Short mmCIF file of N, CA and C in Angstrom, two decimals:
data_model
loop_
_atom_site.label_atom_id
_atom_site.label_comp_id
_atom_site.label_asym_id
_atom_site.label_seq_id
_atom_site.Cartn_x
_atom_site.Cartn_y
_atom_site.Cartn_z
N MET A 1 -46.13 -95.98 59.03
CA MET A 1 -46.73 -97.24 59.41
C MET A 1 -46.54 -98.18 58.16
N SER A 2 -46.21 -99.47 58.45
CA SER A 2 -46.19 -100.43 57.37
C SER A 2 -46.83 -101.67 57.88
N ASN A 3 -47.24 -102.55 56.96
CA ASN A 3 -47.92 -103.78 57.30
C ASN A 3 -47.03 -104.98 56.89
N ASP A 4 -47.61 -106.10 57.01
CA ASP A 4 -46.76 -107.26 56.69
C ASP A 4 -46.58 -107.52 55.13
N SER A 5 -47.41 -106.80 54.30
CA SER A 5 -47.23 -106.90 52.86
C SER A 5 -46.23 -105.96 52.30
N GLY A 6 -45.63 -105.21 53.20
CA GLY A 6 -44.55 -104.17 52.79
C GLY A 6 -45.12 -102.87 52.33
N GLN A 7 -46.52 -102.77 52.48
CA GLN A 7 -47.22 -101.41 52.08
C GLN A 7 -46.96 -100.51 53.22
N HIS A 8 -46.94 -99.23 52.77
CA HIS A 8 -46.67 -98.09 53.85
C HIS A 8 -47.84 -97.14 53.68
N THR A 9 -47.86 -96.39 54.89
CA THR A 9 -48.97 -95.32 54.87
C THR A 9 -48.25 -93.96 55.14
N ILE A 10 -48.67 -93.03 54.34
CA ILE A 10 -48.37 -91.62 54.64
C ILE A 10 -49.61 -90.99 55.10
N TRP A 11 -49.65 -90.66 56.38
CA TRP A 11 -50.88 -90.04 57.03
C TRP A 11 -51.11 -88.62 56.31
N ILE A 12 -52.34 -88.23 56.29
CA ILE A 12 -52.62 -87.05 55.70
C ILE A 12 -52.08 -85.81 56.37
N GLU A 13 -51.82 -86.06 57.71
CA GLU A 13 -51.21 -84.89 58.49
C GLU A 13 -49.70 -84.75 58.17
N ASP A 14 -49.17 -85.70 57.43
CA ASP A 14 -47.73 -85.63 57.04
C ASP A 14 -47.50 -85.24 55.61
N MET A 15 -48.52 -85.18 54.79
CA MET A 15 -48.52 -84.92 53.41
C MET A 15 -48.31 -83.40 53.13
N GLN A 16 -47.54 -83.22 51.99
CA GLN A 16 -47.40 -81.77 51.57
C GLN A 16 -47.60 -81.72 50.11
N VAL A 17 -48.13 -80.59 49.68
CA VAL A 17 -48.25 -80.42 48.23
C VAL A 17 -46.83 -80.53 47.56
N GLY A 18 -46.80 -81.29 46.48
CA GLY A 18 -45.55 -81.54 45.73
C GLY A 18 -45.01 -82.95 46.11
N MET A 19 -45.39 -83.51 47.18
CA MET A 19 -44.88 -84.85 47.52
C MET A 19 -45.19 -85.75 46.39
N SER A 20 -44.31 -86.68 46.12
CA SER A 20 -44.60 -87.62 45.11
C SER A 20 -44.05 -89.04 45.40
N ARG A 21 -44.57 -89.91 44.57
CA ARG A 21 -44.10 -91.37 44.66
C ARG A 21 -44.24 -91.89 43.28
N SER A 22 -43.48 -92.95 42.94
CA SER A 22 -43.48 -93.52 41.61
C SER A 22 -43.16 -94.98 41.63
N LEU A 23 -43.48 -95.65 40.49
CA LEU A 23 -42.97 -96.99 40.25
C LEU A 23 -42.80 -97.15 38.80
N GLU A 24 -42.08 -98.16 38.41
CA GLU A 24 -41.77 -98.54 37.02
C GLU A 24 -42.22 -100.00 36.81
N LYS A 25 -42.75 -100.35 35.74
CA LYS A 25 -43.05 -101.67 35.37
C LYS A 25 -42.83 -101.89 33.76
N ILE A 26 -42.24 -102.96 33.48
CA ILE A 26 -42.16 -103.32 32.01
C ILE A 26 -43.36 -104.22 31.78
N VAL A 27 -44.27 -103.67 30.84
CA VAL A 27 -45.46 -104.40 30.46
C VAL A 27 -45.15 -105.46 29.53
N THR A 28 -45.54 -106.68 29.85
CA THR A 28 -45.25 -107.91 29.04
C THR A 28 -46.50 -108.35 28.25
N GLU A 29 -46.20 -109.19 27.30
CA GLU A 29 -47.42 -109.75 26.61
C GLU A 29 -48.22 -110.55 27.62
N ARG A 30 -47.69 -111.23 28.57
CA ARG A 30 -48.40 -111.97 29.57
C ARG A 30 -49.33 -111.02 30.36
N ASP A 31 -48.76 -109.83 30.76
CA ASP A 31 -49.62 -108.92 31.45
C ASP A 31 -50.83 -108.51 30.70
N ILE A 32 -50.70 -108.24 29.41
CA ILE A 32 -51.79 -107.92 28.63
C ILE A 32 -52.74 -109.03 28.49
N ASP A 33 -52.26 -110.29 28.37
CA ASP A 33 -53.21 -111.47 28.31
C ASP A 33 -53.95 -111.66 29.62
N LEU A 34 -53.20 -111.47 30.74
CA LEU A 34 -53.87 -111.65 31.97
C LEU A 34 -54.97 -110.50 32.27
N PHE A 35 -54.57 -109.32 31.82
CA PHE A 35 -55.51 -108.17 31.98
C PHE A 35 -56.72 -108.49 31.18
N ALA A 36 -56.61 -109.02 30.06
CA ALA A 36 -57.73 -109.36 29.15
C ALA A 36 -58.70 -110.38 29.89
N GLU A 37 -57.96 -111.28 30.42
CA GLU A 37 -58.76 -112.33 31.14
C GLU A 37 -59.53 -111.82 32.36
N VAL A 38 -58.92 -111.00 33.09
CA VAL A 38 -59.52 -110.40 34.32
C VAL A 38 -60.61 -109.43 33.92
N SER A 39 -60.28 -108.56 33.03
CA SER A 39 -61.27 -107.39 32.57
C SER A 39 -62.30 -107.88 31.65
N LEU A 40 -62.16 -108.96 30.96
CA LEU A 40 -63.04 -109.56 29.89
C LEU A 40 -63.01 -108.71 28.68
N ASP A 41 -61.96 -107.64 28.47
CA ASP A 41 -61.88 -106.94 27.43
C ASP A 41 -60.75 -107.74 26.49
N ARG A 42 -61.33 -108.32 25.47
CA ARG A 42 -60.59 -109.16 24.58
C ARG A 42 -60.70 -108.58 23.14
N ASN A 43 -60.54 -107.24 23.14
CA ASN A 43 -60.39 -106.44 21.82
C ASN A 43 -59.12 -107.02 21.16
N PRO A 44 -59.26 -107.50 20.03
CA PRO A 44 -58.06 -108.07 19.27
C PRO A 44 -56.87 -107.08 19.08
N VAL A 45 -57.10 -105.79 19.24
CA VAL A 45 -56.06 -104.91 19.10
C VAL A 45 -54.96 -105.14 20.23
N HIS A 46 -55.51 -105.77 21.41
CA HIS A 46 -54.65 -106.18 22.48
C HIS A 46 -54.06 -107.52 22.37
N LEU A 47 -54.81 -108.38 21.76
CA LEU A 47 -54.42 -109.83 21.84
C LEU A 47 -53.96 -110.54 20.51
N ASP A 48 -54.24 -109.89 19.37
CA ASP A 48 -53.93 -110.57 18.13
C ASP A 48 -53.03 -109.71 17.29
N GLU A 49 -51.76 -110.08 17.16
CA GLU A 49 -50.74 -109.18 16.48
C GLU A 49 -51.14 -108.95 15.11
N ASP A 50 -51.68 -109.94 14.35
CA ASP A 50 -52.04 -109.78 12.96
C ASP A 50 -53.17 -108.83 12.73
N TYR A 51 -54.16 -108.88 13.60
CA TYR A 51 -55.28 -108.00 13.65
C TYR A 51 -54.72 -106.44 14.00
N ALA A 52 -54.00 -106.46 15.06
CA ALA A 52 -53.46 -105.19 15.56
C ALA A 52 -52.58 -104.45 14.50
N ARG A 53 -51.82 -105.20 13.68
CA ARG A 53 -50.90 -104.74 12.70
C ARG A 53 -51.75 -103.83 11.75
N GLN A 54 -52.95 -104.27 11.43
CA GLN A 54 -53.88 -103.56 10.48
C GLN A 54 -54.55 -102.36 11.12
N SER A 55 -54.40 -102.16 12.44
CA SER A 55 -55.19 -101.09 13.13
C SER A 55 -54.27 -99.80 13.12
N ILE A 56 -54.94 -98.65 13.65
CA ILE A 56 -54.17 -97.45 13.59
C ILE A 56 -52.81 -97.49 14.54
N PHE A 57 -52.77 -98.58 15.37
CA PHE A 57 -51.58 -98.68 16.17
C PHE A 57 -50.43 -99.39 15.44
N GLY A 58 -50.68 -100.17 14.41
CA GLY A 58 -49.62 -100.91 13.64
C GLY A 58 -49.01 -102.03 14.47
N GLY A 59 -49.72 -102.48 15.51
CA GLY A 59 -49.32 -103.62 16.17
C GLY A 59 -50.07 -103.69 17.56
N ARG A 60 -49.69 -104.83 18.27
CA ARG A 60 -50.44 -105.03 19.54
C ARG A 60 -50.10 -103.96 20.57
N VAL A 61 -51.12 -103.57 21.30
CA VAL A 61 -50.96 -102.52 22.39
C VAL A 61 -51.64 -103.01 23.65
N ALA A 62 -51.15 -102.52 24.78
CA ALA A 62 -51.72 -102.86 26.05
C ALA A 62 -53.07 -102.07 26.30
N HIS A 63 -53.87 -102.74 27.03
CA HIS A 63 -55.17 -101.89 27.48
C HIS A 63 -54.73 -100.64 28.14
N GLY A 64 -55.45 -99.53 27.78
CA GLY A 64 -55.20 -98.32 28.48
C GLY A 64 -55.36 -98.45 29.96
N MET A 65 -56.34 -99.18 30.41
CA MET A 65 -56.63 -99.29 31.73
C MET A 65 -55.60 -100.22 32.54
N LEU A 66 -54.79 -100.97 31.75
CA LEU A 66 -53.70 -101.68 32.49
C LEU A 66 -52.67 -100.72 32.98
N SER A 67 -52.31 -99.72 32.14
CA SER A 67 -51.40 -98.72 32.53
C SER A 67 -52.08 -97.87 33.75
N ALA A 68 -53.39 -97.54 33.59
CA ALA A 68 -54.08 -96.72 34.61
C ALA A 68 -54.13 -97.62 35.90
N SER A 69 -54.26 -98.86 35.85
CA SER A 69 -54.30 -99.68 37.07
C SER A 69 -52.95 -99.52 37.86
N LEU A 70 -51.82 -99.23 37.28
CA LEU A 70 -50.59 -99.06 37.92
C LEU A 70 -50.62 -97.82 38.82
N ILE A 71 -51.51 -96.92 38.42
CA ILE A 71 -51.63 -95.65 39.29
C ILE A 71 -52.27 -96.16 40.62
N SER A 72 -53.25 -97.00 40.63
CA SER A 72 -53.75 -97.63 41.78
C SER A 72 -52.72 -98.28 42.63
N ALA A 73 -51.71 -98.91 42.07
CA ALA A 73 -50.63 -99.53 42.84
C ALA A 73 -49.91 -98.49 43.66
N VAL A 74 -49.64 -97.38 43.05
CA VAL A 74 -48.94 -96.23 43.79
C VAL A 74 -49.76 -95.64 44.88
N VAL A 75 -51.05 -95.38 44.50
CA VAL A 75 -51.99 -94.80 45.46
C VAL A 75 -52.18 -95.77 46.71
N GLY A 76 -52.42 -97.04 46.47
CA GLY A 76 -52.69 -98.00 47.44
C GLY A 76 -51.54 -98.48 48.23
N GLY A 77 -50.25 -98.42 47.61
CA GLY A 77 -49.06 -99.01 48.19
C GLY A 77 -48.06 -97.93 48.69
N GLN A 78 -48.16 -96.72 48.22
CA GLN A 78 -47.17 -95.64 48.49
C GLN A 78 -47.68 -94.32 48.88
N LEU A 79 -48.64 -93.78 48.19
CA LEU A 79 -49.01 -92.43 48.48
C LEU A 79 -50.54 -92.29 48.16
N PRO A 80 -51.35 -92.14 49.17
CA PRO A 80 -51.10 -92.24 50.66
C PRO A 80 -50.66 -93.60 51.13
N GLY A 81 -50.98 -94.62 50.36
CA GLY A 81 -50.61 -95.97 50.72
C GLY A 81 -51.73 -96.77 51.44
N HIS A 82 -51.38 -97.60 52.31
CA HIS A 82 -52.33 -98.62 53.02
C HIS A 82 -53.39 -97.80 53.72
N GLY A 83 -54.70 -98.14 53.36
CA GLY A 83 -55.77 -97.42 53.97
C GLY A 83 -56.37 -96.29 53.10
N ALA A 84 -55.72 -95.95 51.97
CA ALA A 84 -56.21 -95.02 51.01
C ALA A 84 -57.46 -95.58 50.32
N ILE A 85 -58.45 -94.73 50.06
CA ILE A 85 -59.53 -95.07 49.43
C ILE A 85 -59.83 -94.20 48.15
N TYR A 86 -59.86 -94.78 47.00
CA TYR A 86 -60.08 -94.09 45.77
C TYR A 86 -61.58 -93.48 45.69
N MET A 87 -61.67 -92.21 45.58
CA MET A 87 -63.01 -91.60 45.36
C MET A 87 -63.30 -91.23 43.94
N GLY A 88 -62.18 -91.02 43.04
CA GLY A 88 -62.44 -90.63 41.67
C GLY A 88 -61.16 -90.60 40.90
N GLN A 89 -61.30 -90.79 39.68
CA GLN A 89 -60.09 -90.74 38.82
C GLN A 89 -60.45 -90.20 37.43
N ASN A 90 -59.76 -89.11 36.96
CA ASN A 90 -59.97 -88.70 35.56
C ASN A 90 -58.79 -89.12 34.79
N LEU A 91 -58.92 -89.63 33.61
CA LEU A 91 -57.79 -90.05 32.86
C LEU A 91 -57.96 -89.60 31.41
N ARG A 92 -56.78 -89.45 30.81
CA ARG A 92 -56.74 -89.08 29.35
C ARG A 92 -55.56 -90.07 28.82
N PHE A 93 -56.01 -90.88 27.71
CA PHE A 93 -55.08 -91.80 27.19
C PHE A 93 -54.46 -91.18 26.01
N LEU A 94 -53.26 -90.88 26.04
CA LEU A 94 -52.50 -90.04 24.94
C LEU A 94 -51.74 -90.82 23.99
N HIS A 95 -51.22 -91.90 24.35
CA HIS A 95 -50.38 -92.67 23.42
C HIS A 95 -50.43 -94.16 23.85
N PRO A 96 -50.22 -95.08 22.93
CA PRO A 96 -50.32 -96.57 23.29
C PRO A 96 -49.11 -96.94 24.08
N VAL A 97 -49.27 -98.01 24.82
CA VAL A 97 -48.14 -98.77 25.50
C VAL A 97 -48.15 -100.07 24.82
N ARG A 98 -46.93 -100.51 24.39
CA ARG A 98 -46.71 -101.82 23.75
C ARG A 98 -46.00 -102.83 24.62
N PRO A 99 -46.11 -104.02 24.28
CA PRO A 99 -45.46 -105.14 25.05
C PRO A 99 -43.91 -104.75 24.96
N GLY A 100 -43.27 -104.78 26.12
CA GLY A 100 -41.90 -104.49 26.33
C GLY A 100 -41.62 -103.10 26.69
N ASP A 101 -42.53 -102.16 26.77
CA ASP A 101 -42.44 -100.80 27.22
C ASP A 101 -42.33 -100.78 28.61
N ARG A 102 -41.37 -99.92 29.14
CA ARG A 102 -41.16 -99.59 30.58
C ARG A 102 -42.04 -98.36 30.88
N VAL A 103 -43.04 -98.56 31.71
CA VAL A 103 -43.99 -97.61 32.16
C VAL A 103 -43.51 -96.97 33.44
N LEU A 104 -43.31 -95.72 33.51
CA LEU A 104 -43.07 -95.04 34.80
C LEU A 104 -44.34 -94.31 35.17
N VAL A 105 -44.84 -94.64 36.39
CA VAL A 105 -46.03 -94.15 37.03
C VAL A 105 -45.70 -93.11 38.06
N GLU A 106 -46.25 -91.98 38.00
CA GLU A 106 -45.94 -90.94 39.06
C GLU A 106 -47.24 -90.42 39.54
N VAL A 107 -47.19 -90.15 40.88
CA VAL A 107 -48.42 -89.62 41.63
C VAL A 107 -47.89 -88.46 42.42
N ILE A 108 -48.49 -87.27 42.33
CA ILE A 108 -47.98 -86.06 42.92
C ILE A 108 -49.18 -85.36 43.66
N VAL A 109 -48.85 -85.00 44.87
CA VAL A 109 -49.92 -84.39 45.67
C VAL A 109 -50.20 -82.92 45.10
N GLN A 110 -51.40 -82.64 44.75
CA GLN A 110 -51.75 -81.33 44.29
C GLN A 110 -52.47 -80.39 45.33
N ALA A 111 -53.32 -81.07 46.07
CA ALA A 111 -54.11 -80.28 47.08
C ALA A 111 -54.50 -81.27 48.20
N ILE A 112 -54.71 -80.62 49.49
CA ILE A 112 -54.90 -81.45 50.57
C ILE A 112 -56.10 -80.68 51.30
N ASP A 113 -57.14 -81.45 51.62
CA ASP A 113 -58.21 -81.01 52.48
C ASP A 113 -58.23 -81.74 53.78
N LEU A 114 -57.55 -81.27 54.73
CA LEU A 114 -57.33 -81.91 56.01
C LEU A 114 -58.63 -82.27 56.69
N ALA A 115 -59.55 -81.32 56.68
CA ALA A 115 -60.85 -81.44 57.36
C ALA A 115 -61.57 -82.58 56.83
N LYS A 116 -61.58 -82.83 55.51
CA LYS A 116 -62.38 -83.91 54.89
C LYS A 116 -61.51 -85.12 54.62
N ARG A 117 -60.22 -85.06 55.01
CA ARG A 117 -59.19 -86.10 54.66
C ARG A 117 -59.17 -86.40 53.12
N ARG A 118 -59.35 -85.52 52.37
CA ARG A 118 -59.26 -85.76 50.90
C ARG A 118 -57.97 -85.15 50.31
N VAL A 119 -57.47 -85.95 49.37
CA VAL A 119 -56.18 -85.43 48.66
C VAL A 119 -56.44 -85.44 47.18
N THR A 120 -56.07 -84.53 46.52
CA THR A 120 -56.10 -84.56 45.04
C THR A 120 -54.67 -84.88 44.53
N LEU A 121 -54.63 -85.81 43.67
CA LEU A 121 -53.28 -86.23 43.11
C LEU A 121 -53.23 -86.02 41.63
N GLU A 122 -52.07 -85.49 41.13
CA GLU A 122 -51.84 -85.52 39.71
C GLU A 122 -51.35 -86.89 39.39
N THR A 123 -51.80 -87.53 38.41
CA THR A 123 -51.43 -88.82 38.02
C THR A 123 -50.85 -88.94 36.58
N ARG A 124 -49.77 -89.64 36.41
CA ARG A 124 -49.14 -89.66 35.03
C ARG A 124 -48.40 -90.92 34.79
N CYS A 125 -48.56 -91.47 33.67
CA CYS A 125 -47.75 -92.69 33.15
C CYS A 125 -47.05 -92.20 31.92
N SER A 126 -45.66 -92.63 31.91
CA SER A 126 -44.87 -92.24 30.75
C SER A 126 -44.10 -93.48 30.33
N VAL A 127 -43.85 -93.49 28.98
CA VAL A 127 -42.79 -94.40 28.40
C VAL A 127 -41.76 -93.56 27.81
N GLY A 128 -40.57 -93.62 28.47
CA GLY A 128 -39.47 -92.58 28.07
C GLY A 128 -39.89 -91.29 28.36
N ASN A 129 -39.78 -90.40 27.42
CA ASN A 129 -40.17 -88.94 27.61
C ASN A 129 -41.66 -88.69 27.10
N THR A 130 -42.39 -89.77 26.72
CA THR A 130 -43.73 -89.62 26.25
C THR A 130 -44.77 -89.89 27.37
N VAL A 131 -45.59 -88.97 27.61
CA VAL A 131 -46.63 -89.29 28.55
C VAL A 131 -47.79 -89.89 27.83
N VAL A 132 -48.07 -91.15 28.34
CA VAL A 132 -49.03 -91.99 27.74
C VAL A 132 -50.48 -91.91 28.33
N VAL A 133 -50.54 -91.72 29.63
CA VAL A 133 -51.78 -91.50 30.43
C VAL A 133 -51.56 -90.35 31.41
N LYS A 134 -52.57 -89.49 31.53
CA LYS A 134 -52.43 -88.49 32.47
C LYS A 134 -53.86 -88.17 33.05
N GLY A 135 -53.86 -87.69 34.25
CA GLY A 135 -55.16 -87.30 34.78
C GLY A 135 -54.90 -86.87 36.23
N ASP A 136 -56.04 -86.95 37.06
CA ASP A 136 -55.97 -86.62 38.45
C ASP A 136 -56.89 -87.55 39.24
N ALA A 137 -56.60 -87.78 40.51
CA ALA A 137 -57.38 -88.59 41.26
C ALA A 137 -57.77 -87.91 42.60
N LEU A 138 -58.80 -88.32 43.23
CA LEU A 138 -59.33 -87.84 44.51
C LEU A 138 -59.31 -89.00 45.37
N VAL A 139 -58.66 -88.94 46.53
CA VAL A 139 -58.48 -90.09 47.44
C VAL A 139 -58.84 -89.63 48.84
N LEU A 140 -59.48 -90.52 49.68
CA LEU A 140 -59.65 -90.41 51.02
C LEU A 140 -58.40 -90.90 51.62
N ALA A 141 -57.63 -90.10 52.40
CA ALA A 141 -56.38 -90.52 52.91
C ALA A 141 -56.53 -90.96 54.32
N PRO A 142 -55.65 -91.90 54.78
CA PRO A 142 -55.77 -92.32 56.21
C PRO A 142 -55.28 -91.08 57.05
N SER A 143 -55.75 -90.98 58.32
CA SER A 143 -55.52 -90.06 59.25
C SER A 143 -55.10 -90.68 60.50
N ARG A 144 -54.17 -90.09 61.36
CA ARG A 144 -53.78 -90.57 62.59
C ARG A 144 -55.04 -90.56 63.58
N SER A 145 -55.93 -89.56 63.30
CA SER A 145 -57.09 -89.44 64.15
C SER A 145 -58.22 -90.54 63.92
N SER A 146 -57.99 -91.28 62.82
CA SER A 146 -58.99 -92.36 62.57
C SER A 146 -58.56 -93.72 62.97
N VAL A 147 -57.38 -93.90 63.67
CA VAL A 147 -56.91 -95.13 63.91
C VAL A 147 -56.98 -95.37 65.45
#
């Protein structure tokens, strides 16, 4: 199934453990500024290069939740896709993401509960070979029987 916005649905009946989807995004300074505006998180480690240079990061870094929000883009747009409902997300922030970094976001089906329409997903964001965010998500997946 697809809709006018180009989103797709993978029905829970068609899912298999190990199925995966991904996306890549280069995080820009503008992305960080916009995320700060929307989230109201104006920590200077994200917005002020001079301040951030004195921090443990040695320079400006993206909000951890900015990278995590890209997981939502995969869940809501690809796997399961349109109609998926987030029920929970566990995250560990392992390394910073800097302006100009290319973030690879991967979502992998770990378990399927067909009766409850729940899918457990492994979630991971990487920059190069470095995992920067990892965790797992529980989503309510769309079903052919519910349309």
